[in-house]
Short mmCIF file of N, CA and C in Angstrom, two decimals:
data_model
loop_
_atom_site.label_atom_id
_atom_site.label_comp_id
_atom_site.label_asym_id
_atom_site.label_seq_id
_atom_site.Cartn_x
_atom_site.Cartn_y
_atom_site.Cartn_z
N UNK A 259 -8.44 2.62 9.74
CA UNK A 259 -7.17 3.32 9.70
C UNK A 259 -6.82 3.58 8.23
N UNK A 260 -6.21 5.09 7.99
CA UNK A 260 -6.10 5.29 6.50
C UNK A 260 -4.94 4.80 6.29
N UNK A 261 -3.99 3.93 5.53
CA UNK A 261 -2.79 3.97 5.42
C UNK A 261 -2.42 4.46 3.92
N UNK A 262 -1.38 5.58 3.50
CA UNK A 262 -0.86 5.52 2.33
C UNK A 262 0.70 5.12 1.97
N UNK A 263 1.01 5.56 0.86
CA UNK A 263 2.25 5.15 0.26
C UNK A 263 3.22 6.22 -0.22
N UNK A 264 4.18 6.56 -0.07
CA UNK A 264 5.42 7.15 -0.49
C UNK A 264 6.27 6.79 -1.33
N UNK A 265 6.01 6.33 -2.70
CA UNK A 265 6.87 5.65 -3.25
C UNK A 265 8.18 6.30 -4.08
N UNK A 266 9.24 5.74 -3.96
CA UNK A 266 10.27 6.02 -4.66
C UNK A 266 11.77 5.38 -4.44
N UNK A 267 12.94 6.09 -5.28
CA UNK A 267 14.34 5.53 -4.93
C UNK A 267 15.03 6.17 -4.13
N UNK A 268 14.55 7.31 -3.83
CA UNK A 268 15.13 7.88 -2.48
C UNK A 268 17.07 8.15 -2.36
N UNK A 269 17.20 8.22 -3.52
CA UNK A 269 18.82 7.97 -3.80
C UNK A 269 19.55 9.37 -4.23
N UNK A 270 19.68 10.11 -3.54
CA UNK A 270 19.54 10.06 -1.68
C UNK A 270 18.32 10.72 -1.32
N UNK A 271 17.65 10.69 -0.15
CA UNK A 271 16.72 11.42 0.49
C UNK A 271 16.77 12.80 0.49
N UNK A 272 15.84 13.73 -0.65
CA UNK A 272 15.97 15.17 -0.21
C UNK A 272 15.29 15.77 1.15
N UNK A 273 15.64 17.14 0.89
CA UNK A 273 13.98 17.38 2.23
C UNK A 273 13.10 17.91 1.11
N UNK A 274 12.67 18.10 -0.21
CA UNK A 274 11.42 17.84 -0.77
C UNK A 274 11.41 16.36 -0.43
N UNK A 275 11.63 15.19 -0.97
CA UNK A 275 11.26 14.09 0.09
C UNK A 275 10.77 13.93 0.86
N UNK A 276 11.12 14.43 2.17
CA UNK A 276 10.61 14.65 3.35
C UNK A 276 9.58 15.47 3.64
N UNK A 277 9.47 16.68 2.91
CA UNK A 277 8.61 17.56 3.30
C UNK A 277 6.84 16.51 2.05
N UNK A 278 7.45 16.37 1.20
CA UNK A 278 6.21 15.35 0.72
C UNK A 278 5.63 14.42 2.02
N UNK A 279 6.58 13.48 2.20
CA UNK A 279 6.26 12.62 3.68
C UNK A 279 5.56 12.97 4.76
N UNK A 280 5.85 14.25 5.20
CA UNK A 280 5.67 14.91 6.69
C UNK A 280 4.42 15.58 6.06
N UNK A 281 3.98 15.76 4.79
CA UNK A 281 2.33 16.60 5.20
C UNK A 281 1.80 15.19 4.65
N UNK A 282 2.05 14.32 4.05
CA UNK A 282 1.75 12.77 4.09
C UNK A 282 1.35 12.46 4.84
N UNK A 283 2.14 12.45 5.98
CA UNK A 283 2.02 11.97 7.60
C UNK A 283 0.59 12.83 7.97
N UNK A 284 0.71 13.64 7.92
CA UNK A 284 -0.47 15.01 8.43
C UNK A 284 -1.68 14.82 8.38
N UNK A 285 -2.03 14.27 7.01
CA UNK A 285 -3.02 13.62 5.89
C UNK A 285 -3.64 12.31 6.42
N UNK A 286 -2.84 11.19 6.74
CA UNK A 286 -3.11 9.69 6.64
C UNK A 286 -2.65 9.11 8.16
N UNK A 287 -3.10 8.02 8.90
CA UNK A 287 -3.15 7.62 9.96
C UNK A 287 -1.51 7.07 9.88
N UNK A 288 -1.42 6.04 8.81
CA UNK A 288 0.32 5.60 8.57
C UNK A 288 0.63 5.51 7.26
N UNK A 289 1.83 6.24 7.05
CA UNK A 289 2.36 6.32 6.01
C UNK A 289 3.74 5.02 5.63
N UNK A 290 3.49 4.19 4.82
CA UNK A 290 4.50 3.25 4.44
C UNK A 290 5.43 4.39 3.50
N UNK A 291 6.90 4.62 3.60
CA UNK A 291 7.62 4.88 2.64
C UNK A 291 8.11 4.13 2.03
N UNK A 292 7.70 3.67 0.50
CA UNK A 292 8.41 2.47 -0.36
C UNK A 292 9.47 2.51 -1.02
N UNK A 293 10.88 2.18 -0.63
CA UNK A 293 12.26 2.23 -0.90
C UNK A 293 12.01 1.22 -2.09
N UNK A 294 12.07 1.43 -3.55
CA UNK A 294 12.04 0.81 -4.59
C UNK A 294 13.43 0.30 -4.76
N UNK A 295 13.53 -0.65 -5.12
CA UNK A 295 14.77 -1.25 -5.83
C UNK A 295 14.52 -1.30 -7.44
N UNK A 296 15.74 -0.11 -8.01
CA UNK A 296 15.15 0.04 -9.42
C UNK A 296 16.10 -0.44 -10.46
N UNK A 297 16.20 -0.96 -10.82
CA UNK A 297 17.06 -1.30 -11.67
C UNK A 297 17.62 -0.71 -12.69
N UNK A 298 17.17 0.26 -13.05
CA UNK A 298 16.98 1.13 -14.78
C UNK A 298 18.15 2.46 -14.14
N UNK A 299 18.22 2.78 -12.83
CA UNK A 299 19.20 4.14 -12.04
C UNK A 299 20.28 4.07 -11.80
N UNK A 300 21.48 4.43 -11.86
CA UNK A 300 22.53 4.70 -11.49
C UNK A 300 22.85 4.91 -10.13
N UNK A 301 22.42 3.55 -8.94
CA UNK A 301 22.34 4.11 -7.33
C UNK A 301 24.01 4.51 -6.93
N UNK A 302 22.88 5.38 -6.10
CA UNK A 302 24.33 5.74 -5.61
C UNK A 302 24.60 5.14 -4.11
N UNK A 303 23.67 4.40 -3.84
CA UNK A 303 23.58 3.99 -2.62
C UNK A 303 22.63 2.47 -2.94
N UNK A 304 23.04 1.63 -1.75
CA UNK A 304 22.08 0.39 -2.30
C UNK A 304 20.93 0.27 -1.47
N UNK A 305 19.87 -0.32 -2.13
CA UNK A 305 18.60 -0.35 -1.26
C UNK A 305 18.33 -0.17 0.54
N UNK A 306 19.00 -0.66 0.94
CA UNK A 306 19.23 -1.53 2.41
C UNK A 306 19.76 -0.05 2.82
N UNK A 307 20.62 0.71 2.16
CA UNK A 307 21.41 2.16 2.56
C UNK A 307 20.33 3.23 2.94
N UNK A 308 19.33 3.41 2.12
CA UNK A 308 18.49 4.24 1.80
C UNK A 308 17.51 3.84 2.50
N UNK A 309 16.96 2.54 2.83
CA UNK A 309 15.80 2.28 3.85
C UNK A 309 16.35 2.67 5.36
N UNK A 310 17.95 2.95 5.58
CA UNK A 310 17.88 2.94 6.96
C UNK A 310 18.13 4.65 7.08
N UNK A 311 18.55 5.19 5.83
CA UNK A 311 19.04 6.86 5.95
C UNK A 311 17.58 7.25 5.77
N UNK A 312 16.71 6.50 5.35
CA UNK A 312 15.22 7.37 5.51
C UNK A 312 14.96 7.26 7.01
N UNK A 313 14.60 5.91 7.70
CA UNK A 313 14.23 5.54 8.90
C UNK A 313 14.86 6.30 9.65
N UNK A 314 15.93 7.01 9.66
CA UNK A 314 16.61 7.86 10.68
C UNK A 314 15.36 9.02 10.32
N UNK A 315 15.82 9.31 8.62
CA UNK A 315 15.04 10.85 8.77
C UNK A 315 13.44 11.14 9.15
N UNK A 316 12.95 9.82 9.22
CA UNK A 316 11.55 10.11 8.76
C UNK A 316 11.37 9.49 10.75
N UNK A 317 12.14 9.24 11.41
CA UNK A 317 11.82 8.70 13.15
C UNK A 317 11.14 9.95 14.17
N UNK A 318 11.05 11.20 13.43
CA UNK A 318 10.14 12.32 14.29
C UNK A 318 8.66 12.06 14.38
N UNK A 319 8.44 11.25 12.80
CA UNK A 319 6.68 10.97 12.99
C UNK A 319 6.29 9.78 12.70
N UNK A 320 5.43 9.58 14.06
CA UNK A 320 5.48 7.87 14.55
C UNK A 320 4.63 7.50 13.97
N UNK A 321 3.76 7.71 12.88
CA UNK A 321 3.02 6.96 11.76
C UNK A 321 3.80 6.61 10.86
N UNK A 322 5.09 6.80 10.53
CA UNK A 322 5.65 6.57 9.41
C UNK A 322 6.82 5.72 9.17
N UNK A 323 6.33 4.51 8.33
CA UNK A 323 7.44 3.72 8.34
C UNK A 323 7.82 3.40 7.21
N UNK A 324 9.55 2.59 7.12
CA UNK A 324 9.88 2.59 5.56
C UNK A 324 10.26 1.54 5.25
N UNK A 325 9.98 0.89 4.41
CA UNK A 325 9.87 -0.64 3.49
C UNK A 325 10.30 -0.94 2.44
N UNK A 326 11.42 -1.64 2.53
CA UNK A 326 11.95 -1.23 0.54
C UNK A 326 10.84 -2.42 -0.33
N UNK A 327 10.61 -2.47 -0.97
CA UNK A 327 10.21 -3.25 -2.05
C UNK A 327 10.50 -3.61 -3.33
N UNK A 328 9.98 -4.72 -4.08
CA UNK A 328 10.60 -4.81 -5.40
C UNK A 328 9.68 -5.48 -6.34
N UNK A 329 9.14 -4.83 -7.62
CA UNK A 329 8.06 -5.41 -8.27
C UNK A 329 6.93 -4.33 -8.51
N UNK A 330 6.15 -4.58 -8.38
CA UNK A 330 4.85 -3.70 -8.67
C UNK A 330 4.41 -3.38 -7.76
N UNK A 331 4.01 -1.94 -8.00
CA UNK A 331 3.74 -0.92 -6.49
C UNK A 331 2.57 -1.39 -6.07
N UNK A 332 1.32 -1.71 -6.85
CA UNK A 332 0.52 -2.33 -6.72
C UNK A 332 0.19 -3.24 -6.22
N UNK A 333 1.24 -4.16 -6.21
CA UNK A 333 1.35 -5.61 -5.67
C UNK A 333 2.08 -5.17 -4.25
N UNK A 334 2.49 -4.46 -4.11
CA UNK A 334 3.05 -3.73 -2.79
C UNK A 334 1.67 -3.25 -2.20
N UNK A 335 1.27 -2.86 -2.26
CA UNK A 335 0.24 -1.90 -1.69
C UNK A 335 -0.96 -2.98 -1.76
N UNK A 336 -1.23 -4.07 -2.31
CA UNK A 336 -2.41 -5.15 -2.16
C UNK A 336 -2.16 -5.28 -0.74
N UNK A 337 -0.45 -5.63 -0.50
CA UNK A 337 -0.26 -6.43 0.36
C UNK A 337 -0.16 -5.81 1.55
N UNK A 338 -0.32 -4.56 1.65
CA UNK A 338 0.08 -3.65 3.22
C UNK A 338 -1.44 -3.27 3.19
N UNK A 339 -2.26 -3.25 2.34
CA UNK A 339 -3.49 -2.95 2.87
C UNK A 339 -3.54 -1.40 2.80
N UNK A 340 -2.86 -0.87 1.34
CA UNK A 340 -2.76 0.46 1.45
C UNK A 340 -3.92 0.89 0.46
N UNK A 341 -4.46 2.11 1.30
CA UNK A 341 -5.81 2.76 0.48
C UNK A 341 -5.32 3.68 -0.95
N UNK A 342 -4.20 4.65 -1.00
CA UNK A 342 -3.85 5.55 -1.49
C UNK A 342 -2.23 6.16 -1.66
N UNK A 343 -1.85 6.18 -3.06
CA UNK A 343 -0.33 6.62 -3.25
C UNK A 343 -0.55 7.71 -3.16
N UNK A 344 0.75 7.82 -2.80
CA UNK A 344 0.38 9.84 -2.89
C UNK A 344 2.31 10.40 -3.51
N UNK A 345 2.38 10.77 -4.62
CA UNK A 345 3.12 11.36 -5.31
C UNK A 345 3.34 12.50 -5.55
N UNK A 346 4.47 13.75 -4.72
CA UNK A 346 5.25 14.64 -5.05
C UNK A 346 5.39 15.00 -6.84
N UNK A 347 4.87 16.43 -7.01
CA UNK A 347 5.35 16.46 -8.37
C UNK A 347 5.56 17.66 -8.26
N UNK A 348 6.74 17.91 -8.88
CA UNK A 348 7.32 19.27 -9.42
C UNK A 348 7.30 19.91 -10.17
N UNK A 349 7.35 19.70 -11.63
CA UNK A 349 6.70 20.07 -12.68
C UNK A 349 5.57 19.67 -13.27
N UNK A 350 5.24 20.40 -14.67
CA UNK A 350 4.21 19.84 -15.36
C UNK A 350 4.57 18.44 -16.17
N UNK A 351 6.02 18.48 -16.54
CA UNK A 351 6.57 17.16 -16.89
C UNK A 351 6.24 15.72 -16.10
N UNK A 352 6.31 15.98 -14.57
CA UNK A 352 5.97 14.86 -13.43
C UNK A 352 4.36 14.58 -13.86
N UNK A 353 3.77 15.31 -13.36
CA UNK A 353 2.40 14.96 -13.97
C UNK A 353 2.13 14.22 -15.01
N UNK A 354 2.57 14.57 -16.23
CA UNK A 354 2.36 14.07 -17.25
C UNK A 354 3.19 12.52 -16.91
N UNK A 355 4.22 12.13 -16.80
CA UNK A 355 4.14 10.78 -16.42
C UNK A 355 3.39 9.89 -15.31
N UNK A 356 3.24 10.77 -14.04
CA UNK A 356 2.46 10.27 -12.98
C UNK A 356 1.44 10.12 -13.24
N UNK A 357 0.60 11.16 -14.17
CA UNK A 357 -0.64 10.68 -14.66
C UNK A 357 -1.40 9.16 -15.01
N UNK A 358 -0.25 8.96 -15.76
CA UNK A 358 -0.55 7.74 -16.93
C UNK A 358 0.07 6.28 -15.92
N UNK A 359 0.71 6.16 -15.03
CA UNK A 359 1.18 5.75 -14.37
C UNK A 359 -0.11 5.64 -13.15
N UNK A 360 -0.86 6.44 -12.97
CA UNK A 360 -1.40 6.64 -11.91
C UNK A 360 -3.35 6.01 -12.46
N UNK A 361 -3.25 6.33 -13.55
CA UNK A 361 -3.92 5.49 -14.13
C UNK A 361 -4.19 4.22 -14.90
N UNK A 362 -2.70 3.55 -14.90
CA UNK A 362 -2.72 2.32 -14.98
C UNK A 362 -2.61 1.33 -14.02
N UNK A 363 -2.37 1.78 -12.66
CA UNK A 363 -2.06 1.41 -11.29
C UNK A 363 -3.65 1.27 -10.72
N UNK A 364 -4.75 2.44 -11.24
CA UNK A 364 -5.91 2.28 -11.13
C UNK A 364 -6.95 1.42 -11.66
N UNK A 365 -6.51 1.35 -13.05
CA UNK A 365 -7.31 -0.14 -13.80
C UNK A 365 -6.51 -1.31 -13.49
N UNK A 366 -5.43 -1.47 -12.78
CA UNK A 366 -5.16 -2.73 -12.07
C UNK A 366 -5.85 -3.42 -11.30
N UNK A 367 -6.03 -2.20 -10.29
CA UNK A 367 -6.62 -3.05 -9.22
C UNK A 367 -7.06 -1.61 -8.29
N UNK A 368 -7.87 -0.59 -9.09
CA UNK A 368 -8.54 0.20 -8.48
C UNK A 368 -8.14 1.30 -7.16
N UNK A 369 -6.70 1.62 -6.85
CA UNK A 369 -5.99 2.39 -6.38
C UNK A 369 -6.07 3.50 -6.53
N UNK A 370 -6.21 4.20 -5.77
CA UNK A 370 -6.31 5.85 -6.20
C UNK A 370 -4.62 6.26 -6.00
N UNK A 371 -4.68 7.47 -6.93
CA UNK A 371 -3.08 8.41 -6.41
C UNK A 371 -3.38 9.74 -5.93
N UNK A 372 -2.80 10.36 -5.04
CA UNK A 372 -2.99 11.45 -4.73
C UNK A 372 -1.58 12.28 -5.06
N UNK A 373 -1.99 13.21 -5.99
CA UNK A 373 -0.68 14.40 -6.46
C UNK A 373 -0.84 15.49 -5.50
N UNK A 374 0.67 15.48 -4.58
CA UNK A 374 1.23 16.85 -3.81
C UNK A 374 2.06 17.32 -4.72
N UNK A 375 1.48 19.04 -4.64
CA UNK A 375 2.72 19.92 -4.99
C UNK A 375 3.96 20.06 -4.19
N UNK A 376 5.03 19.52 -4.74
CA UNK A 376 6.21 20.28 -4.43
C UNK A 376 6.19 21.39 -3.52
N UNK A 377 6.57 21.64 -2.22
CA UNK A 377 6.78 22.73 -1.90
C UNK A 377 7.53 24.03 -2.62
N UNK A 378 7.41 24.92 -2.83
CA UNK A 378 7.99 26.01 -3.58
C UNK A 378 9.96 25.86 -3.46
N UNK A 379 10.27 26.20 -2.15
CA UNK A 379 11.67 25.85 -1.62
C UNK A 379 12.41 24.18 -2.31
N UNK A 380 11.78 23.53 -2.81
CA UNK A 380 12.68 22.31 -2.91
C UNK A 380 12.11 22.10 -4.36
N UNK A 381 11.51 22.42 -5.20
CA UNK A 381 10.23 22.07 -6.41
C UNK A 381 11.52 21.73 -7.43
N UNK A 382 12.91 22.68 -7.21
CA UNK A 382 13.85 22.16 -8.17
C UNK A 382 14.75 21.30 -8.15
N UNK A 383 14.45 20.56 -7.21
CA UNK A 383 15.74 19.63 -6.66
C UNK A 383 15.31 18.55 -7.03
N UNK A 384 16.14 17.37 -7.06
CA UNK A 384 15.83 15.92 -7.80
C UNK A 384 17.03 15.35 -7.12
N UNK A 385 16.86 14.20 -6.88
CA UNK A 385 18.06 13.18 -5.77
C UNK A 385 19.18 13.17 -7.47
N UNK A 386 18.43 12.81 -8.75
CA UNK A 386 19.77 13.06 -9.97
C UNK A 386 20.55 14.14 -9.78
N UNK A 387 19.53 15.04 -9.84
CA UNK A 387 20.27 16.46 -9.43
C UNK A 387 21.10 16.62 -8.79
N UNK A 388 21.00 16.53 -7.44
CA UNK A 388 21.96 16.36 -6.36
C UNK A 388 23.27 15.24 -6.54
N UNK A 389 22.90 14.33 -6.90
CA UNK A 389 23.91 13.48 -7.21
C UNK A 389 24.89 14.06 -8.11
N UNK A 390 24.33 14.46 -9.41
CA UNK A 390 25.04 15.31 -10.47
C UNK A 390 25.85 16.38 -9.96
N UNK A 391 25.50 17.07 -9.04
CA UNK A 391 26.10 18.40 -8.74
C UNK A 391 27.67 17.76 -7.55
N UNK A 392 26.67 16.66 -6.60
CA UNK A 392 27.53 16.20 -5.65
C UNK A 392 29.09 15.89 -6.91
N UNK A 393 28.78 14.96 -7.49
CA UNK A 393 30.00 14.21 -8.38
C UNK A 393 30.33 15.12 -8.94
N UNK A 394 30.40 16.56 -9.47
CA UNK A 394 31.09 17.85 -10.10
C UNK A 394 31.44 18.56 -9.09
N UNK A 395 31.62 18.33 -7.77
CA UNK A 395 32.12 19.00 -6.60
C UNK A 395 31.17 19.87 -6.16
N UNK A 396 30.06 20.05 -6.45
CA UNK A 396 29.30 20.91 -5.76
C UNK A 396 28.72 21.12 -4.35
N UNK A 397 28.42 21.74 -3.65
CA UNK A 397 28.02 21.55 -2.64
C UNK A 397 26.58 21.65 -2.18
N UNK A 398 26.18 20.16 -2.09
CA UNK A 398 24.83 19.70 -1.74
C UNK A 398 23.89 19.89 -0.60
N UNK A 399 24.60 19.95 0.34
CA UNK A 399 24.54 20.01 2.13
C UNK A 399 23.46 20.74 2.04
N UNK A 400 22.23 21.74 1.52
CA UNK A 400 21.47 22.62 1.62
C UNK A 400 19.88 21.54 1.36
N UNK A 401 20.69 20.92 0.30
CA UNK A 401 18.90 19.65 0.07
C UNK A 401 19.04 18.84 0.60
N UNK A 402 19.95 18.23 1.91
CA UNK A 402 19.62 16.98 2.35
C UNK A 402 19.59 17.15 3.60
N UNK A 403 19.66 16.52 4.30
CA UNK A 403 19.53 16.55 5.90
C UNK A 403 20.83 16.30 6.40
N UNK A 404 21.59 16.25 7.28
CA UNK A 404 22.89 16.78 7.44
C UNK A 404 23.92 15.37 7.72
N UNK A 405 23.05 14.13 8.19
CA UNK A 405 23.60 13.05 7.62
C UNK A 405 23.82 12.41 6.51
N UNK A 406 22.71 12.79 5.78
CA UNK A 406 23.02 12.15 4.35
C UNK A 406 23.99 12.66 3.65
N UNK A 407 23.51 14.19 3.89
CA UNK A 407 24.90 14.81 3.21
C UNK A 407 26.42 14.48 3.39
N UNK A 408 26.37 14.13 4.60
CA UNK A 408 27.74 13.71 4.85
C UNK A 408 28.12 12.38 3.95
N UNK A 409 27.11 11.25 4.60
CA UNK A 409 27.18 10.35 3.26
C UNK A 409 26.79 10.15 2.15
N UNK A 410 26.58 11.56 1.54
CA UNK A 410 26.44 11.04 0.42
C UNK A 410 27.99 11.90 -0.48
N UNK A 411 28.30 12.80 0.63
CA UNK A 411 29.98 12.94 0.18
C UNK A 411 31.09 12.12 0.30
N UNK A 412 31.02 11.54 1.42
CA UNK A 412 31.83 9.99 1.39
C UNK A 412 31.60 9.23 0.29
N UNK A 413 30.17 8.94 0.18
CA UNK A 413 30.07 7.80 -1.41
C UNK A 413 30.72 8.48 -2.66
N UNK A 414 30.24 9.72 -2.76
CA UNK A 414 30.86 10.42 -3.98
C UNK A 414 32.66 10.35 -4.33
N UNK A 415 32.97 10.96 -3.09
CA UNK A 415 34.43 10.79 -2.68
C UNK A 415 34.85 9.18 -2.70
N UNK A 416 34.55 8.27 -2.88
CA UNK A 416 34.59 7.22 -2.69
C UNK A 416 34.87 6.31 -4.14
N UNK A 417 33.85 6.93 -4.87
CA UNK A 417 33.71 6.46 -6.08
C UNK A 417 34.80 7.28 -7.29
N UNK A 418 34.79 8.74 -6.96
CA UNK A 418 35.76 9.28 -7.89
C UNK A 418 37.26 8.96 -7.05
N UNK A 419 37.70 8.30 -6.06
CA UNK A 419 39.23 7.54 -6.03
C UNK A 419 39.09 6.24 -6.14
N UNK A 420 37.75 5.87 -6.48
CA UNK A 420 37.87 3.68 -7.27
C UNK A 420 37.51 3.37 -5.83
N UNK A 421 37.24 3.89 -4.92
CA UNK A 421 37.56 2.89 -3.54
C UNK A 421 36.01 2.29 -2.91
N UNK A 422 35.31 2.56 -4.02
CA UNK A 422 33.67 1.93 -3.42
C UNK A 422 33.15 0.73 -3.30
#
């Protein structure tokens, strides 16, 4: 059985997200999605939030399940018995960090990464992004899936009256 990896903070779930996942799914027998707990981000949501707003989104394809983790992806992926990451990139900027990232994950402990393009439709969107636009009043509802969006206007709304 092939299993790969989805890794990220998912804060909030786009549908580039998803659409990475779902030809993921297409690709590999089961796909783990790894809900990182990151410390270095500004969440807008807490780990435990985001493992269950994926598990809703990602419940159409029954290879795919989501796992938060914390530590080294590597050390994640020893332990699920995963063959292959596979990383969404949007620009030439992504690359250039995923690269080096993707090759130090490999002289670890011999992991391969697999780079998907961005679908064309979502290639400019970023969960910062969205967040950024959400907290300047913008209206997000177009990159997320129609629950998140909702919560992720409640959290927003939430935080600019103190009440979070």
């Amino acid at each position: 059985m092939s299993r790969a990896v989805c890794p990220g903070s998912f804060d909030p779930v786009t549908h580039g997200h998803l659409d990475i996942i779902e030809r993921t799914a297409n690709m590999f027998d089961e796909v783990i999605v790894a809900v990182g707990k990151n410390r270095s981000k500004n969440a807008l949501f807490e780990p435990a939030e985001r493992v269950e707003m994926l598990s809703e989104a990602c419940s159409e394809w029954p290879g795919v399940r989501v796992q938060l983790f914390e530590g080294l992806l590597v050390d994640f992926c020893s332990a699920n018995r995963v063959d292959v990451i596979v990383k969404g990139l949007r620009f030439v900027s992504d690359f250039d960090y995923e690269l080096q990232m993707a090759q130090m994950n490999h002289q670890l402990t011999g992991i391969d990464t697999v780079f998907m393009p961005a679908a064309a439709a979502w290639s400019y969107v970023s969960s910062s992004l969205v967040r950024e636009v959400a907290t300047l009043g913008g209206d997000v509802e177009q990159f997320l899936p129609p629950s998140i969006a909702r919560l992720t206007a409640e959290r927003i709304a939430a935080r600019l009256t103190g009440s979070s």
